[in-house]
PDB file of C-alpha atoms in Angstrom:
ATOM      1  CA  MET X   1      92.139  72.845 107.346  1.00 46.00           C
ATOM      2  CA  LYS X   2      89.882  74.852 109.618  1.00 47.00           C
ATOM      3  CA  LYS X   3      91.133  75.443 113.106  1.00 50.00           C
ATOM      4  CA  THR X   4      90.142  78.106 115.603  1.00 50.00           C
ATOM      5  CA  ASN X   5      91.109  78.753 119.162  1.00 51.00           C
ATOM      6  CA  HIS X   6      89.709  81.580 121.260  1.00 57.00           C
ATOM      7  CA  ARG X   7      92.478  81.730 123.812  1.00 65.00           C
ATOM      8  CA  VAL X   8      94.965  84.584 123.568  1.00 69.00           C
ATOM      9  CA  SER X   9      98.541  83.365 123.726  1.00 88.00           C
ATOM     10  CA  VAL X  10     101.573  85.033 125.233  1.00 94.00           C
ATOM     11  CA  LEU X  11     103.142  85.251 121.774  1.00 95.00           C
ATOM     12  CA  PHE X  12     100.090  87.034 120.405  1.00 96.00           C
ATOM     13  CA  MET X  13     100.284  89.532 123.276  1.00 95.00           C
ATOM     14  CA  LEU X  14     103.975  90.129 122.546  1.00 96.00           C
ATOM     15  CA  PHE X  15     103.227  90.715 118.860  1.00 97.00           C
ATOM     16  CA  CYS X  16     100.490  93.181 119.836  1.00 96.00           C
ATOM     17  CA  THR X  17     102.885  95.081 122.104  1.00 97.00           C
ATOM     18  CA  LEU X  18     105.600  95.287 119.451  1.00 97.00           C
ATOM     19  CA  PHE X  19     103.022  96.298 116.848  1.00 96.00           C
ATOM     20  CA  CYS X  20     101.819  99.231 118.974  1.00 96.00           C
ATOM     21  CA  VAL X  21     105.382 100.357 119.733  1.00 95.00           C
ATOM     22  CA  CYS X  22     106.243 100.292 116.010  1.00 93.00           C
ATOM     23  CA  LEU X  23     103.224 102.430 115.115  1.00 90.00           C
ATOM     24  CA  ILE X  24     103.903 105.028 117.810  1.00 89.00           C
ATOM     25  CA  THR X  25     107.597 105.212 116.906  1.00 91.00           C
ATOM     26  CA  ALA X  26     106.835 105.510 113.187  1.00 86.00           C
ATOM     27  CA  ASN X  27     104.315 108.267 113.864  1.00 77.00           C
ATOM     28  CA  VAL X  28     107.032 110.428 115.436  1.00 83.00           C
ATOM     29  CA  LEU X  29     109.686 109.561 112.850  1.00 86.00           C
ATOM     30  CA  GLU X  30     107.302 110.455 110.000  1.00 74.00           C
ATOM     31  CA  THR X  31     107.885 114.135 110.849  1.00 75.00           C
ATOM     32  CA  LYS X  32     111.362 113.922 109.333  1.00 82.00           C
ATOM     33  CA  LEU X  33     111.743 114.013 105.530  1.00 78.00           C
ATOM     34  CA  ILE X  34     114.937 112.444 104.216  1.00 82.00           C
ATOM     35  CA  SER X  35     116.649 112.641 100.823  1.00 79.00           C
ATOM     36  CA  PHE X  36     119.131 109.944  99.838  1.00 76.00           C
ATOM     37  CA  GLY X  37     120.348 110.658  96.334  1.00 76.00           C
ATOM     38  CA  PRO X  38     117.247 110.807  94.095  1.00 73.00           C
ATOM     39  CA  ALA X  39     115.100 108.996  96.675  1.00 70.00           C
ATOM     40  CA  ASN X  40     112.842 110.846  99.103  1.00 68.00           C
ATOM     41  CA  PHE X  41     111.341 109.153 102.138  1.00 74.00           C
ATOM     42  CA  THR X  42     110.381 109.755 105.752  1.00 74.00           C
ATOM     43  CA  GLY X  43     112.023 108.590 108.951  1.00 83.00           C
ATOM     44  CA  GLY X  44     109.064 106.301 109.511  1.00 81.00           C
ATOM     45  CA  LEU X  45     110.490 104.004 106.831  1.00 81.00           C
ATOM     46  CA  LEU X  46     112.972 102.745 109.409  1.00 85.00           C
ATOM     47  CA  ILE X  47     110.318 101.098 111.562  1.00 90.00           C
ATOM     48  CA  PHE X  48     106.878 101.146 109.936  1.00 84.00           C
ATOM     49  CA  PRO X  49     107.435  98.097 107.662  1.00 87.00           C
ATOM     50  CA  VAL X  50     107.922  95.997 110.792  1.00 92.00           C
ATOM     51  CA  SER X  51     104.229  96.556 111.576  1.00 93.00           C
ATOM     52  CA  TYR X  52     103.300  94.987 108.221  1.00 91.00           C
ATOM     53  CA  ILE X  53     105.553  92.016 108.923  1.00 94.00           C
ATOM     54  CA  ILE X  54     103.823  91.534 112.292  1.00 96.00           C
ATOM     55  CA  ASN X  55     100.454  91.879 110.560  1.00 96.00           C
ATOM     56  CA  ASP X  56     101.495  89.126 108.115  1.00 96.00           C
ATOM     57  CA  VAL X  57     102.651  86.830 110.922  1.00 96.00           C
ATOM     58  CA  VAL X  58      99.474  87.290 112.958  1.00 97.00           C
ATOM     59  CA  CYS X  59      97.198  86.821 109.942  1.00 97.00           C
ATOM     60  CA  GLU X  60      99.151  83.751 108.800  1.00 97.00           C
ATOM     61  CA  VAL X  61      99.111  82.050 112.202  1.00 96.00           C
ATOM     62  CA  TRP X  62      95.864  83.193 113.864  1.00 96.00           C
ATOM     63  CA  GLY X  63      93.832  84.420 110.898  1.00 96.00           C
ATOM     64  CA  PHE X  64      92.085  87.634 109.861  1.00 97.00           C
ATOM     65  CA  ARG X  65      90.018  87.951 113.046  1.00 96.00           C
ATOM     66  CA  ARG X  66      93.081  88.202 115.275  1.00 95.00           C
ATOM     67  CA  ALA X  67      94.712  90.544 112.754  1.00 97.00           C
ATOM     68  CA  ARG X  68      91.587  92.727 112.961  1.00 97.00           C
ATOM     69  CA  LEU X  69      91.939  92.925 116.750  1.00 96.00           C
ATOM     70  CA  LEU X  70      95.657  93.705 116.370  1.00 97.00           C
ATOM     71  CA  ILE X  71      94.996  96.542 113.914  1.00 97.00           C
ATOM     72  CA  TRP X  72      92.337  98.188 116.063  1.00 97.00           C
ATOM     73  CA  MET X  73      94.514  97.845 119.159  1.00 96.00           C
ATOM     74  CA  GLY X  74      97.368  99.564 117.341  1.00 95.00           C
ATOM     75  CA  PHE X  75      94.982 102.302 116.222  1.00 94.00           C
ATOM     76  CA  ALA X  76      93.746 102.881 119.790  1.00 95.00           C
ATOM     77  CA  MET X  77      97.231 103.006 121.336  1.00 94.00           C
ATOM     78  CA  ASN X  78      98.513 105.336 118.624  1.00 90.00           C
ATOM     79  CA  PHE X  79      95.509 107.607 119.086  1.00 90.00           C
ATOM     80  CA  PHE X  80      96.137 107.722 122.849  1.00 93.00           C
ATOM     81  CA  PHE X  81      99.802 108.631 122.334  1.00 90.00           C
ATOM     82  CA  VAL X  82      99.075 111.375 119.815  1.00 86.00           C
ATOM     83  CA  THR X  83      96.339 112.851 122.015  1.00 88.00           C
ATOM     84  CA  MET X  84      98.640 113.006 125.046  1.00 90.00           C
ATOM     85  CA  ALA X  85     101.455 114.487 122.943  1.00 87.00           C
ATOM     86  CA  ALA X  86      99.123 117.174 121.574  1.00 86.00           C
ATOM     87  CA  ILE X  87      97.958 118.079 125.089  1.00 91.00           C
ATOM     88  CA  ALA X  88     101.554 118.292 126.326  1.00 91.00           C
ATOM     89  CA  ASP X  89     102.448 120.497 123.351  1.00 89.00           C
ATOM     90  CA  PHE X  90      99.459 122.769 124.025  1.00 90.00           C
ATOM     91  CA  ILE X  91     100.340 123.355 127.698  1.00 92.00           C
ATOM     92  CA  PRO X  92     102.796 126.298 128.020  1.00 92.00           C
ATOM     93  CA  GLY X  93     106.288 125.300 129.062  1.00 91.00           C
ATOM     94  CA  ALA X  94     108.109 126.585 132.131  1.00 91.00           C
ATOM     95  CA  ASP X  95     109.761 130.003 131.837  1.00 91.00           C
ATOM     96  CA  TYR X  96     113.214 128.485 132.222  1.00 92.00           C
ATOM     97  CA  TRP X  97     112.612 125.758 129.609  1.00 90.00           C
ATOM     98  CA  ASP X  98     113.967 126.942 126.267  1.00 89.00           C
ATOM     99  CA  ARG X  99     113.041 123.963 124.113  1.00 90.00           C
ATOM    100  CA  SER X 100     109.389 124.673 123.420  1.00 89.00           C
ATOM    101  CA  GLU X 101     110.047 125.369 119.741  1.00 88.00           C
ATOM    102  CA  ALA X 102     111.977 122.124 119.300  1.00 86.00           C
ATOM    103  CA  PHE X 103     109.240 120.177 121.101  1.00 88.00           C
ATOM    104  CA  HIS X 104     106.571 121.802 118.943  1.00 86.00           C
ATOM    105  CA  SER X 105     108.480 121.045 115.736  1.00 80.00           C
ATOM    106  CA  ILE X 106     107.979 117.360 116.473  1.00 80.00           C
ATOM    107  CA  PHE X 107     104.656 117.146 118.262  1.00 80.00           C
ATOM    108  CA  GLY X 108     103.064 120.267 116.778  1.00 75.00           C
ATOM    109  CA  LEU X 109     102.864 118.546 113.408  1.00 63.00           C
ATOM    110  CA  ALA X 110     101.874 115.226 114.960  1.00 59.00           C
ATOM    111  CA  PRO X 111      98.059 115.738 114.995  1.00 67.00           C
ATOM    112  CA  ARG X 112      97.919 116.345 111.241  1.00 74.00           C
ATOM    113  CA  ILE X 113     100.278 113.482 110.510  1.00 71.00           C
ATOM    114  CA  ALA X 114      98.368 111.318 112.957  1.00 72.00           C
ATOM    115  CA  ALA X 115      95.015 112.073 111.300  1.00 82.00           C
ATOM    116  CA  ALA X 116      96.479 111.106 107.928  1.00 84.00           C
ATOM    117  CA  SER X 117      98.223 108.055 109.334  1.00 79.00           C
ATOM    118  CA  PHE X 118      95.085 106.845 111.136  1.00 89.00           C
ATOM    119  CA  VAL X 119      93.079 106.737 107.909  1.00 93.00           C
ATOM    120  CA  ALA X 120      95.962 105.387 105.825  1.00 92.00           C
ATOM    121  CA  PHE X 121      96.955 102.853 108.466  1.00 92.00           C
ATOM    122  CA  LEU X 122      93.472 101.376 108.786  1.00 95.00           C
ATOM    123  CA  ALA X 123      92.997 101.131 105.024  1.00 96.00           C
ATOM    124  CA  GLY X 124      96.462  99.731 104.295  1.00 95.00           C
ATOM    125  CA  SER X 125      96.560  97.310 107.219  1.00 96.00           C
ATOM    126  CA  PHE X 126      93.142  95.817 106.559  1.00 97.00           C
ATOM    127  CA  ILE X 127      93.874  95.418 102.847  1.00 97.00           C
ATOM    128  CA  ASN X 128      97.171  93.740 103.753  1.00 96.00           C
ATOM    129  CA  ALA X 129      95.399  91.326 106.113  1.00 97.00           C
ATOM    130  CA  TYR X 130      92.552  90.670 103.650  1.00 97.00           C
ATOM    131  CA  VAL X 131      94.903  89.857 100.761  1.00 97.00           C
ATOM    132  CA  MET X 132      97.026  87.651 103.038  1.00 97.00           C
ATOM    133  CA  SER X 133      93.946  85.775 104.268  1.00 97.00           C
ATOM    134  CA  LYS X 134      92.381  85.223 100.844  1.00 97.00           C
ATOM    135  CA  MET X 135      95.664  84.156  99.235  1.00 97.00           C
ATOM    136  CA  LYS X 136      96.329  81.656 102.012  1.00 97.00           C
ATOM    137  CA  MET X 137      93.011  79.929 101.370  1.00 96.00           C
ATOM    138  CA  SER X 138      93.365  79.993  97.577  1.00 96.00           C
ATOM    139  CA  SER X 139      96.916  78.570  97.754  1.00 95.00           C
ATOM    140  CA  LYS X 140      95.999  76.077 100.507  1.00 94.00           C
ATOM    141  CA  GLY X 141      98.715  77.511 102.719  1.00 94.00           C
ATOM    142  CA  LYS X 142     101.514  77.362 100.158  1.00 94.00           C
ATOM    143  CA  ASN X 143     103.767  80.134  98.835  1.00 93.00           C
ATOM    144  CA  PHE X 144     104.016  82.160 102.034  1.00 95.00           C
ATOM    145  CA  SER X 145     106.717  84.397 100.544  1.00 94.00           C
ATOM    146  CA  ALA X 146     104.540  85.428  97.604  1.00 95.00           C
ATOM    147  CA  ARG X 147     101.592  86.065  99.905  1.00 95.00           C
ATOM    148  CA  ALA X 148     103.660  88.173 102.289  1.00 95.00           C
ATOM    149  CA  VAL X 149     105.182  90.304  99.524  1.00 95.00           C
ATOM    150  CA  LEU X 150     101.997  90.820  97.474  1.00 95.00           C
ATOM    151  CA  SER X 151      99.898  91.669 100.536  1.00 95.00           C
ATOM    152  CA  THR X 152     102.540  94.224 101.515  1.00 92.00           C
ATOM    153  CA  VAL X 153     102.533  95.789  98.035  1.00 94.00           C
ATOM    154  CA  PHE X 154      98.739  96.234  98.113  1.00 95.00           C
ATOM    155  CA  GLY X 155      98.728  97.439 101.710  1.00 94.00           C
ATOM    156  CA  GLU X 156     101.667  99.826 101.434  1.00 90.00           C
ATOM    157  CA  LEU X 157     100.412 101.276  98.149  1.00 93.00           C
ATOM    158  CA  THR X 158      97.035 102.030  99.704  1.00 95.00           C
ATOM    159  CA  ASP X 159      98.682 103.470 102.811  1.00 90.00           C
ATOM    160  CA  SER X 160     101.056 105.729 100.886  1.00 87.00           C
ATOM    161  CA  ILE X 161      98.466 106.990  98.385  1.00 90.00           C
ATOM    162  CA  ILE X 162      96.253 108.086 101.289  1.00 91.00           C
ATOM    163  CA  PHE X 163      98.902 109.230 103.759  1.00 84.00           C
ATOM    164  CA  PHE X 164     101.210 111.551 101.848  1.00 81.00           C
ATOM    165  CA  PRO X 165      98.643 113.872 100.239  1.00 86.00           C
ATOM    166  CA  LEU X 166      96.810 114.220 103.562  1.00 85.00           C
ATOM    167  CA  ALA X 167      99.931 114.662 105.688  1.00 78.00           C
ATOM    168  CA  PHE X 168     102.160 116.797 103.476  1.00 75.00           C
ATOM    169  CA  SER X 169      99.928 118.823 101.157  1.00 78.00           C
ATOM    170  CA  PHE X 170     101.038 122.486 101.328  1.00 74.00           C
ATOM    171  CA  VAL X 171     104.102 121.345 103.305  1.00 74.00           C
ATOM    172  CA  MET X 172     106.046 119.920 100.370  1.00 76.00           C
ATOM    173  CA  PRO X 173     105.705 120.471  96.592  1.00 79.00           C
ATOM    174  CA  TRP X 174     102.921 118.415  94.954  1.00 80.00           C
ATOM    175  CA  GLU X 175     105.253 117.314  92.187  1.00 80.00           C
ATOM    176  CA  GLU X 176     107.325 115.481  94.822  1.00 77.00           C
ATOM    177  CA  MET X 177     104.351 113.341  95.938  1.00 83.00           C
ATOM    178  CA  PRO X 178     104.408 110.633  93.212  1.00 85.00           C
ATOM    179  CA  SER X 179     108.108 109.919  93.648  1.00 81.00           C
ATOM    180  CA  LEU X 180     107.692 109.860  97.436  1.00 76.00           C
ATOM    181  CA  VAL X 181     104.785 107.389  97.200  1.00 85.00           C
ATOM    182  CA  ILE X 182     106.620 105.109  94.750  1.00 86.00           C
ATOM    183  CA  THR X 183     109.840 105.258  96.758  1.00 82.00           C
ATOM    184  CA  GLN X 184     108.023 104.371  99.979  1.00 79.00           C
ATOM    185  CA  VAL X 185     106.238 101.397  98.418  1.00 87.00           C
ATOM    186  CA  VAL X 186     109.385 100.067  96.738  1.00 89.00           C
ATOM    187  CA  LEU X 187     111.612 100.482  99.776  1.00 86.00           C
ATOM    188  CA  LYS X 188     109.054  99.018 102.208  1.00 86.00           C
ATOM    189  CA  THR X 189     108.509  96.044  99.909  1.00 91.00           C
ATOM    190  CA  LEU X 190     112.267  95.507  99.664  1.00 92.00           C
ATOM    191  CA  TYR X 191     112.358  95.711 103.453  1.00 90.00           C
ATOM    192  CA  GLU X 192     109.761  92.904 103.571  1.00 92.00           C
ATOM    193  CA  ILE X 193     111.724  90.800 101.065  1.00 94.00           C
ATOM    194  CA  ILE X 194     114.999  91.201 102.960  1.00 95.00           C
ATOM    195  CA  ALA X 195     113.263  90.248 106.199  1.00 94.00           C
ATOM    196  CA  LEU X 196     111.539  87.179 104.690  1.00 95.00           C
ATOM    197  CA  PRO X 197     114.032  84.604 106.048  1.00 95.00           C
ATOM    198  CA  ILE X 198     113.432  85.924 109.560  1.00 95.00           C
ATOM    199  CA  THR X 199     109.678  86.160 108.992  1.00 95.00           C
ATOM    200  CA  HIS X 200     109.602  82.529 107.821  1.00 95.00           C
ATOM    201  CA  ARG X 201     111.326  81.371 110.992  1.00 96.00           C
ATOM    202  CA  VAL X 202     109.081  83.469 113.223  1.00 96.00           C
ATOM    203  CA  VAL X 203     105.951  82.068 111.553  1.00 96.00           C
ATOM    204  CA  ALA X 204     107.197  78.474 111.784  1.00 96.00           C
ATOM    205  CA  PHE X 205     108.156  78.849 115.438  1.00 97.00           C
ATOM    206  CA  THR X 206     104.862  80.515 116.348  1.00 96.00           C
ATOM    207  CA  LYS X 207     102.791  77.826 114.616  1.00 96.00           C
ATOM    208  CA  ARG X 208     104.684  75.096 116.454  1.00 96.00           C
ATOM    209  CA  HIS X 209     104.620  76.877 119.801  1.00 94.00           C
ATOM    210  CA  ASP X 210     100.895  77.703 119.760  1.00 93.00           C
ATOM    211  CA  ASN X 211      99.786  74.770 117.593  1.00 93.00           C
ATOM    212  CA  GLU X 212      97.856  77.229 115.420  1.00 94.00           C
ATOM    213  CA  ASP X 213      97.428  77.515 111.656  1.00 96.00           C
ATOM    214  CA  VAL X 214      94.094  79.203 110.966  1.00 95.00           C
ATOM    215  CA  TYR X 215      92.325  79.305 107.594  1.00 96.00           C
ATOM    216  CA  ASP X 216      89.624  81.962 107.336  1.00 96.00           C
ATOM    217  CA  TYR X 217      86.790  79.891 105.898  1.00 94.00           C
ATOM    218  CA  ASP X 218      83.279  81.254 106.459  1.00 92.00           C
ATOM    219  CA  ILE X 219      84.300  84.319 108.457  1.00 95.00           C
ATOM    220  CA  SER X 220      83.113  87.908 108.254  1.00 95.00           C
ATOM    221  CA  TYR X 221      85.622  90.412 106.919  1.00 97.00           C
ATOM    222  CA  ASN X 222      83.654  93.266 108.480  1.00 96.00           C
ATOM    223  CA  ILE X 223      86.407  95.345 110.074  1.00 96.00           C
ATOM    224  CA  PHE X 224      84.105  96.511 112.876  1.00 95.00           C
ATOM    225  CA  LYS X 225      83.417  93.058 114.317  1.00 93.00           C
ATOM    226  CA  ILE X 226      86.367  93.497 116.643  1.00 91.00           C
ATOM    227  CA  TRP X 227      85.415  90.974 119.312  1.00 85.00           C
ATOM    228  CA  LYS X 228      84.539  88.153 116.907  1.00 82.00           C
ATOM    229  CA  LEU X 229      87.646  86.054 117.569  1.00 77.00           C
TER     230      LEU X 229
END
């Protein structure tokens, strides 16, 4: 089945909005490192996997080209937020405001984390979308659960391998990195699996509502062809 539609639906716009909010929220929460028993992870784990679920839904319903637009839009909005936060952190606070140190502890680290997350996010998100797209065509649209989980594993692994060394080198011990990467990938994949029943329903509803079910035959996977919808 090959079906394309160049209109942008209300549902797609809502997914884009939620996607951008998730990325911005995760970028701030990543500044907190959490230990839960033997597991180490960041606060971003609470929200970041939702962006991969949205990526899966968009790629499944509208195809790789819409997912490409979604990813770049999220990148642009996140970049705007981090830039504004860095400027606000740089401007001296009022004499009577005694929370400059607390503000800096969050947003002072943000540029470095943002730089790492920008690279990791682009790599992980596009790999997630690519795997999802290719598996959909090879399976003729079957086995959505397997496609969603495997694309997340590849995407999250790429994201974590890039992000943590760039973001936390010389901030945390190097020997902690492998366990942090593995923990993040495992927990985010479990997150995806737990959310699968909801994801299934969202995908089914969206396909019915927009009458869309795109297969990415004969498209370019060039990530820079943003406006090729």
